[in-house]
Amino acid sequence: MSGIKLKLEKVNITLDSKVVLDDVNLEINDGDIVSLMGSSASGKTSLIRSIAGFHHITSGSIYIDEQIVDNSVKRKDVSMRNVGVIFQDLALFPHLTVRENICFGLSAMSNKQQSDRVEKLEEILDIVDIKDRYPDQISGGQQQRVAIARAISPGPKLLLLDEPFSALDYELKDGLMNDIKNLIKSENITAILITHSAEEAFKMSDKIAFISENTIMQYADPYDLYHKPITREIANFFGISSYIKATVKDSSHLTSILGDFVASTEGYKPGDEVRMLVRPDDIIHDDYAMASAKVIEKTFRGSDFLYRLELKDKQTVYCYAPSHHNHSLNEVIGVKLDLDHLIVFKD
């Protein structure tokens, strides 16, 4: 069983008399990659800067490998935490070559150890051919790879990445994410990634921590963040959401325009009006279905269409359908709701 690499216990961060984060609790297992997500200015960067040691927390405790690195009476300096950090500006040294940048934190190693370590990282990250160039002589994607290599080369306990892929186009980003994830896993490094992209978080993360209202609102694996969000904000953040009116029938059943469903209705009483979360992949196009809907919008996505459908009572839902199901606007098609996870919110 994996140990706990990082633990945050009732952490409060106040900057310029403003509460940025309050009562933050988090445990990250050794070797896990965790994404921090939330709206802009939610406190994500402040949190990783505090973990690294650039900010002092106001109260609470931060543990790395079960050792306190920050609390009300004790604080370890940045240099003593063995944490690698990559901010958006990368901060490569312009006067050093790629190889010299990667070697920067390896002064405690022998020349042979340095050479072996750097050559391994250059090979894995596909930057062997640019090792003698300077940062202004390489592309943005290559600079990202160099920054990753430099941060990982000393073997940090934690790697903190603040939106490392935000400036890259899709093709560069996709290949870089694969290489970095494989490298982090092969080195058994625990990593925290800040991103605004659900796609990046789903691809990279073992778990995701969603920050809202100055704290971590939900901490779960990507599957549960998508299928079992605990608030509408989280549901909307991680994918296209529709909310269908439903009425509580009893302790385990709901009824709606798309049929009756088994669901946990704890906290509600018969007759209560609620909303069911419906994802586009929950709506199945079926010509033989009892229910039908009118196509009011369509977006071609290559392998599929994203349809916006109007139900008979004028509610709307989104639906994915294979691209050979090319329906016209205002066409009426059969639909059914196929829910593996029925999530209910108050009306």
mmCIF file of C-alpha atoms in Angstrom:
data_model
loop_
_atom_site.group_PDB
_atom_site.id
_atom_site.type_symbol
_atom_site.label_atom_id
_atom_site.label_comp_id
_atom_site.label_asym_id
_atom_site.label_seq_id
_atom_site.Cartn_x
_atom_site.Cartn_y
_atom_site.Cartn_z
ATOM 1 C CA MET A 1 0.000 0.000 0.000
ATOM 2 C CA SER A 2 1.320 3.418 -0.978
ATOM 3 C CA GLY A 3 2.338 5.805 1.772
ATOM 4 C CA ILE A 4 1.198 9.394 2.079
ATOM 5 C CA LYS A 5 3.694 11.693 0.354
ATOM 6 C CA LEU A 6 1.907 14.996 1.042
ATOM 7 C CA LYS A 7 -0.629 15.884 3.706
ATOM 8 C CA LEU A 8 -2.384 19.194 4.200
ATOM 9 C CA GLU A 9 -4.238 19.543 7.482
ATOM 10 C CA LYS A 10 -6.658 22.447 8.068
ATOM 11 C CA VAL A 11 -4.482 24.760 5.974
ATOM 12 C CA ASN A 12 -5.407 28.434 5.857
ATOM 13 C CA ILE A 13 -3.676 30.900 3.535
ATOM 14 C CA THR A 14 -4.224 34.641 3.912
ATOM 15 C CA LEU A 15 -2.568 37.147 1.588
ATOM 16 C CA ASP A 16 -2.867 40.920 2.068
ATOM 17 C CA SER A 17 -5.542 40.357 4.733
ATOM 18 C CA LYS A 18 -7.637 38.352 2.277
ATOM 19 C CA VAL A 19 -8.480 34.711 2.966
ATOM 20 C CA VAL A 20 -7.346 32.812 -0.125
ATOM 21 C CA LEU A 21 -7.853 29.272 1.179
ATOM 22 C CA ASP A 22 -9.493 28.035 4.371
ATOM 23 C CA ASP A 23 -9.602 24.622 6.056
ATOM 24 C CA VAL A 24 -7.877 22.800 3.197
ATOM 25 C CA ASN A 25 -7.368 19.091 3.847
ATOM 26 C CA LEU A 26 -5.637 16.833 1.342
ATOM 27 C CA GLU A 27 -3.682 13.579 1.268
ATOM 28 C CA ILE A 28 -1.675 12.540 -1.799
ATOM 29 C CA ASN A 29 -0.267 9.042 -2.078
ATOM 30 C CA ASP A 30 3.345 8.411 -2.972
ATOM 31 C CA GLY A 31 3.738 8.339 -6.761
ATOM 32 C CA ASP A 32 0.323 9.809 -7.573
ATOM 33 C CA ILE A 33 -0.305 12.650 -10.017
ATOM 34 C CA VAL A 34 -2.988 15.035 -8.734
ATOM 35 C CA SER A 35 -4.516 17.932 -10.644
ATOM 36 C CA LEU A 36 -5.647 21.089 -8.864
ATOM 37 C CA MET A 37 -8.620 22.627 -10.628
ATOM 38 C CA GLY A 38 -11.081 25.436 -10.089
ATOM 39 C CA SER A 39 -12.004 28.834 -11.460
ATOM 40 C CA SER A 40 -9.437 31.601 -11.922
ATOM 41 C CA ALA A 41 -8.228 33.150 -8.639
ATOM 42 C CA SER A 42 -9.525 30.182 -6.641
ATOM 43 C CA GLY A 43 -6.177 29.793 -4.863
ATOM 44 C CA LYS A 44 -4.498 27.006 -6.850
ATOM 45 C CA THR A 45 -1.171 28.773 -7.389
ATOM 46 C CA SER A 46 -1.116 30.082 -3.810
ATOM 47 C CA LEU A 47 -1.504 26.508 -2.602
ATOM 48 C CA ILE A 48 1.410 25.054 -4.566
ATOM 49 C CA ARG A 49 3.600 28.035 -3.687
ATOM 50 C CA SER A 50 2.869 27.323 -0.027
ATOM 51 C CA ILE A 51 3.667 23.631 -0.471
ATOM 52 C CA ALA A 52 6.972 24.605 -2.105
ATOM 53 C CA GLY A 53 7.718 27.075 0.694
ATOM 54 C CA PHE A 54 7.451 30.400 -1.154
ATOM 55 C CA HIS A 55 4.435 31.396 0.997
ATOM 56 C CA HIS A 56 4.005 30.787 4.726
ATOM 57 C CA ILE A 57 0.601 29.354 5.593
ATOM 58 C CA THR A 58 -1.469 31.291 8.138
ATOM 59 C CA SER A 59 -2.548 28.227 10.091
ATOM 60 C CA GLY A 60 -2.715 24.463 9.794
ATOM 61 C CA SER A 61 0.063 22.062 8.852
ATOM 62 C CA ILE A 62 1.830 20.791 5.735
ATOM 63 C CA TYR A 63 3.581 17.416 5.899
ATOM 64 C CA ILE A 64 5.961 15.883 3.354
ATOM 65 C CA ASP A 65 6.865 12.261 4.070
ATOM 66 C CA GLU A 66 5.183 12.649 7.488
ATOM 67 C CA GLN A 67 7.571 15.461 8.414
ATOM 68 C CA ILE A 68 6.148 18.910 9.163
ATOM 69 C CA VAL A 69 7.471 21.494 6.690
ATOM 70 C CA ASP A 70 5.113 24.317 7.701
ATOM 71 C CA ASN A 71 2.868 25.032 10.668
ATOM 72 C CA SER A 72 2.384 27.744 13.268
ATOM 73 C CA VAL A 73 5.754 27.096 14.965
ATOM 74 C CA LYS A 74 7.974 25.447 12.357
ATOM 75 C CA ARG A 75 8.835 26.185 8.771
ATOM 76 C CA LYS A 76 11.354 24.493 6.493
ATOM 77 C CA ASP A 77 13.047 26.650 3.895
ATOM 78 C CA VAL A 78 12.355 26.078 0.198
ATOM 79 C CA SER A 79 15.800 24.538 -0.281
ATOM 80 C CA MET A 80 15.134 21.948 2.449
ATOM 81 C CA ARG A 81 11.870 20.542 1.071
ATOM 82 C CA ASN A 82 13.240 18.731 -2.002
ATOM 83 C CA VAL A 83 10.376 20.014 -4.144
ATOM 84 C CA GLY A 84 10.676 20.700 -7.865
ATOM 85 C CA VAL A 85 8.593 23.590 -9.216
ATOM 86 C CA ILE A 86 7.742 24.589 -12.783
ATOM 87 C CA PHE A 87 5.866 27.868 -13.163
ATOM 88 C CA GLN A 88 4.284 29.150 -16.359
ATOM 89 C CA ASP A 89 7.276 31.319 -17.272
ATOM 90 C CA LEU A 90 9.601 28.251 -17.026
ATOM 91 C CA ALA A 91 12.481 30.497 -15.801
ATOM 92 C CA LEU A 92 15.207 28.755 -17.801
ATOM 93 C CA PHE A 93 18.603 30.411 -17.472
ATOM 94 C CA PRO A 94 19.141 32.213 -20.812
ATOM 95 C CA HIS A 95 22.943 32.196 -20.518
ATOM 96 C CA LEU A 96 23.134 28.418 -20.015
ATOM 97 C CA THR A 97 22.759 25.705 -22.628
ATOM 98 C CA VAL A 98 20.035 23.082 -22.393
ATOM 99 C CA ARG A 99 22.417 20.613 -20.769
ATOM 100 C CA GLU A 100 23.785 23.250 -18.378
ATOM 101 C CA ASN A 101 20.232 24.158 -17.353
ATOM 102 C CA ILE A 102 19.445 20.505 -16.583
ATOM 103 C CA CYS A 103 22.708 20.123 -14.625
ATOM 104 C CA PHE A 104 22.069 23.226 -12.528
ATOM 105 C CA GLY A 105 20.774 21.382 -9.451
ATOM 106 C CA LEU A 106 23.196 18.462 -9.613
ATOM 107 C CA SER A 107 26.305 19.979 -8.019
ATOM 108 C CA ALA A 108 26.321 17.317 -5.286
ATOM 109 C CA MET A 109 26.802 14.571 -7.884
ATOM 110 C CA SER A 110 30.071 13.498 -9.459
ATOM 111 C CA ASN A 111 30.671 14.421 -13.098
ATOM 112 C CA LYS A 112 29.925 10.827 -14.133
ATOM 113 C CA GLN A 113 26.679 10.767 -12.143
ATOM 114 C CA GLN A 114 25.629 14.109 -13.614
ATOM 115 C CA SER A 115 26.367 12.943 -17.134
ATOM 116 C CA ASP A 116 24.450 9.673 -16.694
ATOM 117 C CA ARG A 117 21.467 11.432 -15.148
ATOM 118 C CA VAL A 118 21.226 14.149 -17.776
ATOM 119 C CA GLU A 119 21.718 11.785 -20.702
ATOM 120 C CA LYS A 120 18.889 9.593 -19.422
ATOM 121 C CA LEU A 121 16.485 12.555 -19.149
ATOM 122 C CA GLU A 122 17.519 13.965 -22.518
ATOM 123 C CA GLU A 123 16.792 10.604 -24.115
ATOM 124 C CA ILE A 124 13.412 10.142 -22.443
ATOM 125 C CA LEU A 125 12.283 13.699 -23.225
ATOM 126 C CA ASP A 126 13.682 13.656 -26.786
ATOM 127 C CA ILE A 127 15.981 16.677 -26.362
ATOM 128 C CA VAL A 128 19.335 15.053 -27.157
ATOM 129 C CA ASP A 129 19.690 16.983 -30.422
ATOM 130 C CA ILE A 130 19.295 20.383 -28.714
ATOM 131 C CA LYS A 131 21.492 19.824 -25.663
ATOM 132 C CA ASP A 132 24.064 22.448 -26.760
ATOM 133 C CA ARG A 133 21.558 25.136 -27.705
ATOM 134 C CA TYR A 134 20.384 28.056 -25.586
ATOM 135 C CA PRO A 135 16.750 28.596 -24.515
ATOM 136 C CA ASP A 136 16.134 31.337 -27.112
ATOM 137 C CA GLN A 137 17.238 28.918 -29.851
ATOM 138 C CA ILE A 138 14.594 26.273 -29.182
ATOM 139 C CA SER A 139 10.807 26.084 -29.505
ATOM 140 C CA GLY A 140 8.258 26.556 -26.736
ATOM 141 C CA GLY A 141 7.577 22.824 -26.598
ATOM 142 C CA GLN A 142 11.294 22.095 -26.309
ATOM 143 C CA GLN A 143 11.633 24.686 -23.548
ATOM 144 C CA GLN A 144 8.875 22.886 -21.642
ATOM 145 C CA ARG A 145 10.770 19.612 -21.957
ATOM 146 C CA VAL A 146 13.981 21.234 -20.715
ATOM 147 C CA ALA A 147 12.151 22.775 -17.746
ATOM 148 C CA ILE A 148 10.715 19.377 -16.837
ATOM 149 C CA ALA A 149 14.146 17.743 -17.109
ATOM 150 C CA ARG A 150 15.741 20.426 -14.935
ATOM 151 C CA ALA A 151 13.051 20.090 -12.264
ATOM 152 C CA ILE A 152 13.220 16.290 -12.210
ATOM 153 C CA SER A 153 16.999 15.848 -12.480
ATOM 154 C CA PRO A 154 17.731 16.208 -8.704
ATOM 155 C CA GLY A 155 15.082 13.575 -7.892
ATOM 156 C CA PRO A 156 12.555 15.712 -5.982
ATOM 157 C CA LYS A 157 10.039 14.198 -3.581
ATOM 158 C CA LEU A 158 7.349 16.387 -5.101
ATOM 159 C CA LEU A 159 6.986 17.994 -8.516
ATOM 160 C CA LEU A 160 4.692 21.037 -8.733
ATOM 161 C CA LEU A 161 3.579 22.200 -12.185
ATOM 162 C CA ASP A 162 1.632 25.424 -12.745
ATOM 163 C CA GLU A 163 -0.208 25.150 -16.099
ATOM 164 C CA PRO A 164 2.803 23.690 -17.926
ATOM 165 C CA PHE A 165 0.892 22.990 -21.153
ATOM 166 C CA SER A 166 -1.186 26.162 -21.494
ATOM 167 C CA ALA A 167 0.923 27.800 -24.227
ATOM 168 C CA LEU A 168 1.240 24.732 -26.449
ATOM 169 C CA ASP A 169 -0.860 23.692 -29.420
ATOM 170 C CA TYR A 170 -2.778 20.422 -29.269
ATOM 171 C CA GLU A 171 -0.311 18.227 -31.149
ATOM 172 C CA LEU A 172 2.687 19.375 -29.095
ATOM 173 C CA LYS A 173 0.693 19.192 -25.886
ATOM 174 C CA ASP A 174 -0.533 15.648 -26.460
ATOM 175 C CA GLY A 175 2.939 14.225 -27.077
ATOM 176 C CA LEU A 176 4.480 16.182 -24.203
ATOM 177 C CA MET A 177 1.817 15.041 -21.734
ATOM 178 C CA ASN A 178 2.458 11.408 -22.645
ATOM 179 C CA ASP A 179 6.228 11.776 -22.222
ATOM 180 C CA ILE A 180 5.976 13.694 -18.947
ATOM 181 C CA LYS A 181 3.442 11.311 -17.411
ATOM 182 C CA ASN A 182 5.571 8.309 -18.362
ATOM 183 C CA LEU A 183 8.673 9.987 -16.932
ATOM 184 C CA ILE A 184 6.989 10.963 -13.653
ATOM 185 C CA LYS A 185 5.622 7.455 -13.212
ATOM 186 C CA SER A 186 8.929 5.786 -14.082
ATOM 187 C CA GLU A 187 10.715 7.975 -11.503
ATOM 188 C CA ASN A 188 7.949 7.363 -8.919
ATOM 189 C CA ILE A 189 7.625 11.110 -8.379
ATOM 190 C CA THR A 190 4.550 12.537 -6.686
ATOM 191 C CA ALA A 191 3.249 15.440 -8.766
ATOM 192 C CA ILE A 192 0.672 18.209 -8.466
ATOM 193 C CA LEU A 193 -0.520 19.812 -11.677
ATOM 194 C CA ILE A 194 -2.493 23.044 -11.998
ATOM 195 C CA THR A 195 -4.633 23.098 -15.115
ATOM 196 C CA HIS A 196 -7.847 24.684 -16.367
ATOM 197 C CA SER A 197 -8.351 21.882 -18.896
ATOM 198 C CA ALA A 198 -10.511 18.924 -17.916
ATOM 199 C CA GLU A 199 -8.983 16.997 -20.811
ATOM 200 C CA GLU A 200 -5.460 17.538 -19.433
ATOM 201 C CA ALA A 201 -6.565 16.556 -15.932
ATOM 202 C CA PHE A 202 -8.305 13.405 -17.144
ATOM 203 C CA LYS A 203 -5.267 12.369 -19.174
ATOM 204 C CA MET A 204 -2.615 13.075 -16.526
ATOM 205 C CA SER A 205 -4.224 12.515 -13.134
ATOM 206 C CA ASP A 206 -4.752 9.713 -10.674
ATOM 207 C CA LYS A 207 -6.942 12.120 -8.702
ATOM 208 C CA ILE A 208 -8.323 15.637 -9.045
ATOM 209 C CA ALA A 209 -8.846 18.204 -6.284
ATOM 210 C CA PHE A 210 -11.463 20.811 -7.187
ATOM 211 C CA ILE A 211 -11.155 24.114 -5.333
ATOM 212 C CA SER A 212 -14.222 26.279 -4.761
ATOM 213 C CA GLU A 213 -15.381 28.644 -2.015
ATOM 214 C CA ASN A 214 -11.820 28.839 -0.626
ATOM 215 C CA THR A 215 -11.429 25.124 0.005
ATOM 216 C CA ILE A 216 -11.199 21.733 -1.694
ATOM 217 C CA MET A 217 -14.796 20.982 -2.515
ATOM 218 C CA GLN A 218 -14.284 17.505 -3.999
ATOM 219 C CA TYR A 219 -11.271 15.183 -4.202
ATOM 220 C CA ALA A 220 -11.762 12.084 -6.323
ATOM 221 C CA ASP A 221 -10.516 10.190 -9.341
ATOM 222 C CA PRO A 222 -11.333 11.622 -12.801
ATOM 223 C CA TYR A 223 -14.147 9.128 -13.391
ATOM 224 C CA ASP A 224 -16.020 10.192 -10.272
ATOM 225 C CA LEU A 225 -15.445 13.907 -10.897
ATOM 226 C CA TYR A 226 -17.185 13.485 -14.237
ATOM 227 C CA HIS A 227 -19.915 11.016 -13.312
ATOM 228 C CA LYS A 228 -20.463 11.810 -9.609
ATOM 229 C CA PRO A 229 -19.934 15.568 -9.094
ATOM 230 C CA ILE A 230 -21.250 16.856 -5.792
ATOM 231 C CA THR A 231 -22.170 20.355 -7.054
ATOM 232 C CA ARG A 232 -23.446 21.847 -10.288
ATOM 233 C CA GLU A 233 -20.295 23.957 -10.532
ATOM 234 C CA ILE A 234 -18.169 20.813 -10.624
ATOM 235 C CA ALA A 235 -20.524 19.105 -13.059
ATOM 236 C CA ASN A 236 -20.356 22.053 -15.461
ATOM 237 C CA PHE A 237 -16.568 22.374 -15.125
ATOM 238 C CA PHE A 238 -15.876 18.814 -16.220
ATOM 239 C CA GLY A 239 -18.226 18.436 -19.146
ATOM 240 C CA ILE A 240 -21.399 19.376 -20.948
ATOM 241 C CA SER A 241 -24.299 19.232 -18.527
ATOM 242 C CA SER A 242 -28.063 19.215 -18.861
ATOM 243 C CA TYR A 243 -30.463 19.233 -15.918
ATOM 244 C CA ILE A 244 -33.793 17.503 -16.440
ATOM 245 C CA LYS A 245 -36.769 18.163 -14.181
ATOM 246 C CA ALA A 246 -37.832 15.187 -12.110
ATOM 247 C CA THR A 247 -40.187 14.460 -9.228
ATOM 248 C CA VAL A 248 -39.409 12.255 -6.244
ATOM 249 C CA LYS A 249 -41.829 9.320 -6.144
ATOM 250 C CA ASP A 250 -40.509 7.567 -3.039
ATOM 251 C CA SER A 251 -37.253 6.777 -1.232
ATOM 252 C CA SER A 252 -35.666 5.211 -4.295
ATOM 253 C CA HIS A 253 -37.496 6.388 -7.419
ATOM 254 C CA LEU A 254 -37.811 9.489 -9.595
ATOM 255 C CA THR A 255 -40.112 10.207 -12.491
ATOM 256 C CA SER A 256 -39.355 12.475 -15.450
ATOM 257 C CA ILE A 257 -40.318 13.118 -19.056
ATOM 258 C CA LEU A 258 -37.727 10.517 -20.052
ATOM 259 C CA GLY A 259 -39.132 7.846 -17.769
ATOM 260 C CA ASP A 260 -38.881 6.546 -14.205
ATOM 261 C CA PHE A 261 -35.516 5.893 -12.604
ATOM 262 C CA VAL A 262 -34.077 4.233 -9.536
ATOM 263 C CA ALA A 263 -32.104 6.747 -7.489
ATOM 264 C CA SER A 264 -31.122 7.581 -3.956
ATOM 265 C CA THR A 265 -33.488 10.326 -2.839
ATOM 266 C CA GLU A 266 -32.208 10.636 0.704
ATOM 267 C CA GLY A 267 -33.002 14.083 2.034
ATOM 268 C CA TYR A 268 -36.036 14.478 -0.218
ATOM 269 C CA LYS A 269 -39.671 13.594 0.283
ATOM 270 C CA PRO A 270 -42.284 12.372 -2.227
ATOM 271 C CA GLY A 271 -43.413 15.203 -4.480
ATOM 272 C CA ASP A 272 -40.182 17.201 -4.248
ATOM 273 C CA GLU A 273 -39.004 18.690 -7.521
ATOM 274 C CA VAL A 274 -35.349 17.972 -8.363
ATOM 275 C CA ARG A 275 -32.983 18.088 -11.346
ATOM 276 C CA MET A 276 -31.187 15.081 -12.785
ATOM 277 C CA LEU A 277 -27.711 15.573 -14.231
ATOM 278 C CA VAL A 278 -27.608 14.291 -17.805
ATOM 279 C CA ARG A 279 -24.387 14.078 -19.846
ATOM 280 C CA PRO A 280 -24.422 13.867 -23.666
ATOM 281 C CA ASP A 281 -23.237 10.259 -23.435
ATOM 282 C CA ASP A 282 -26.268 9.440 -21.237
ATOM 283 C CA ILE A 283 -28.694 10.247 -24.061
ATOM 284 C CA ILE A 284 -28.875 7.380 -26.580
ATOM 285 C CA HIS A 285 -30.267 7.920 -30.060
ATOM 286 C CA ASP A 286 -32.667 5.023 -30.642
ATOM 287 C CA ASP A 287 -35.263 5.032 -33.433
ATOM 288 C CA TYR A 288 -37.371 2.551 -31.468
ATOM 289 C CA ALA A 289 -37.363 4.484 -28.182
ATOM 290 C CA MET A 290 -40.629 5.539 -26.585
ATOM 291 C CA ALA A 291 -39.460 9.150 -26.139
ATOM 292 C CA SER A 292 -38.549 11.539 -28.923
ATOM 293 C CA ALA A 293 -36.841 14.909 -29.300
ATOM 294 C CA LYS A 294 -36.316 17.567 -31.977
ATOM 295 C CA VAL A 295 -32.859 18.475 -33.252
ATOM 296 C CA ILE A 296 -32.359 22.218 -32.657
ATOM 297 C CA GLU A 297 -28.543 22.432 -32.929
ATOM 298 C CA LYS A 298 -25.848 20.182 -34.368
ATOM 299 C CA THR A 299 -22.060 20.272 -34.259
ATOM 300 C CA PHE A 300 -19.976 17.939 -36.417
ATOM 301 C CA ARG A 301 -16.970 16.620 -34.457
ATOM 302 C CA GLY A 302 -15.491 14.159 -36.947
ATOM 303 C CA SER A 303 -16.273 10.777 -35.429
ATOM 304 C CA ASP A 304 -19.572 11.995 -33.997
ATOM 305 C CA PHE A 305 -22.154 14.760 -33.831
ATOM 306 C CA LEU A 306 -23.069 16.744 -30.748
ATOM 307 C CA TYR A 307 -26.800 17.369 -30.980
ATOM 308 C CA ARG A 308 -28.841 19.746 -28.860
ATOM 309 C CA LEU A 309 -32.300 18.276 -28.580
ATOM 310 C CA GLU A 310 -35.618 19.752 -27.512
ATOM 311 C CA LEU A 311 -37.904 17.444 -25.556
ATOM 312 C CA LYS A 312 -41.683 17.578 -25.814
ATOM 313 C CA ASP A 313 -41.941 19.856 -22.773
ATOM 314 C CA LYS A 314 -39.329 22.263 -24.282
ATOM 315 C CA GLN A 315 -36.503 21.158 -21.984
ATOM 316 C CA THR A 316 -33.223 20.667 -23.836
ATOM 317 C CA VAL A 317 -30.499 18.034 -23.582
ATOM 318 C CA TYR A 318 -27.278 17.277 -25.420
ATOM 319 C CA CYS A 319 -26.592 13.997 -27.162
ATOM 320 C CA TYR A 320 -23.574 12.386 -28.856
ATOM 321 C CA ALA A 321 -24.343 10.271 -31.919
ATOM 322 C CA PRO A 322 -22.006 8.523 -34.385
ATOM 323 C CA SER A 323 -21.260 10.664 -37.444
ATOM 324 C CA HIS A 324 -23.264 8.418 -39.774
ATOM 325 C CA HIS A 325 -26.373 9.521 -37.869
ATOM 326 C CA ASN A 326 -26.563 12.800 -39.768
ATOM 327 C CA HIS A 327 -29.910 14.303 -38.794
ATOM 328 C CA SER A 328 -31.325 17.585 -40.038
ATOM 329 C CA LEU A 329 -32.329 20.561 -37.935
ATOM 330 C CA ASN A 330 -35.943 20.248 -36.724
ATOM 331 C CA GLU A 331 -35.918 16.514 -37.395
ATOM 332 C CA VAL A 332 -37.560 14.454 -34.638
ATOM 333 C CA ILE A 333 -35.555 11.431 -33.474
ATOM 334 C CA GLY A 334 -36.065 8.706 -30.879
ATOM 335 C CA VAL A 335 -34.050 8.988 -27.652
ATOM 336 C CA LYS A 336 -33.683 7.156 -24.376
ATOM 337 C CA LEU A 337 -31.824 7.917 -21.187
ATOM 338 C CA ASP A 338 -29.189 5.358 -20.183
ATOM 339 C CA LEU A 339 -27.800 6.405 -16.799
ATOM 340 C CA ASP A 340 -25.216 4.379 -14.915
ATOM 341 C CA HIS A 341 -24.909 7.147 -12.301
ATOM 342 C CA LEU A 342 -27.996 9.197 -11.467
ATOM 343 C CA ILE A 343 -26.974 12.426 -9.754
ATOM 344 C CA VAL A 344 -29.695 14.642 -8.341
ATOM 345 C CA PHE A 345 -29.529 18.335 -7.412
ATOM 346 C CA LYS A 346 -32.122 20.534 -5.781
ATOM 347 C CA ASP A 347 -34.420 22.231 -8.258
#
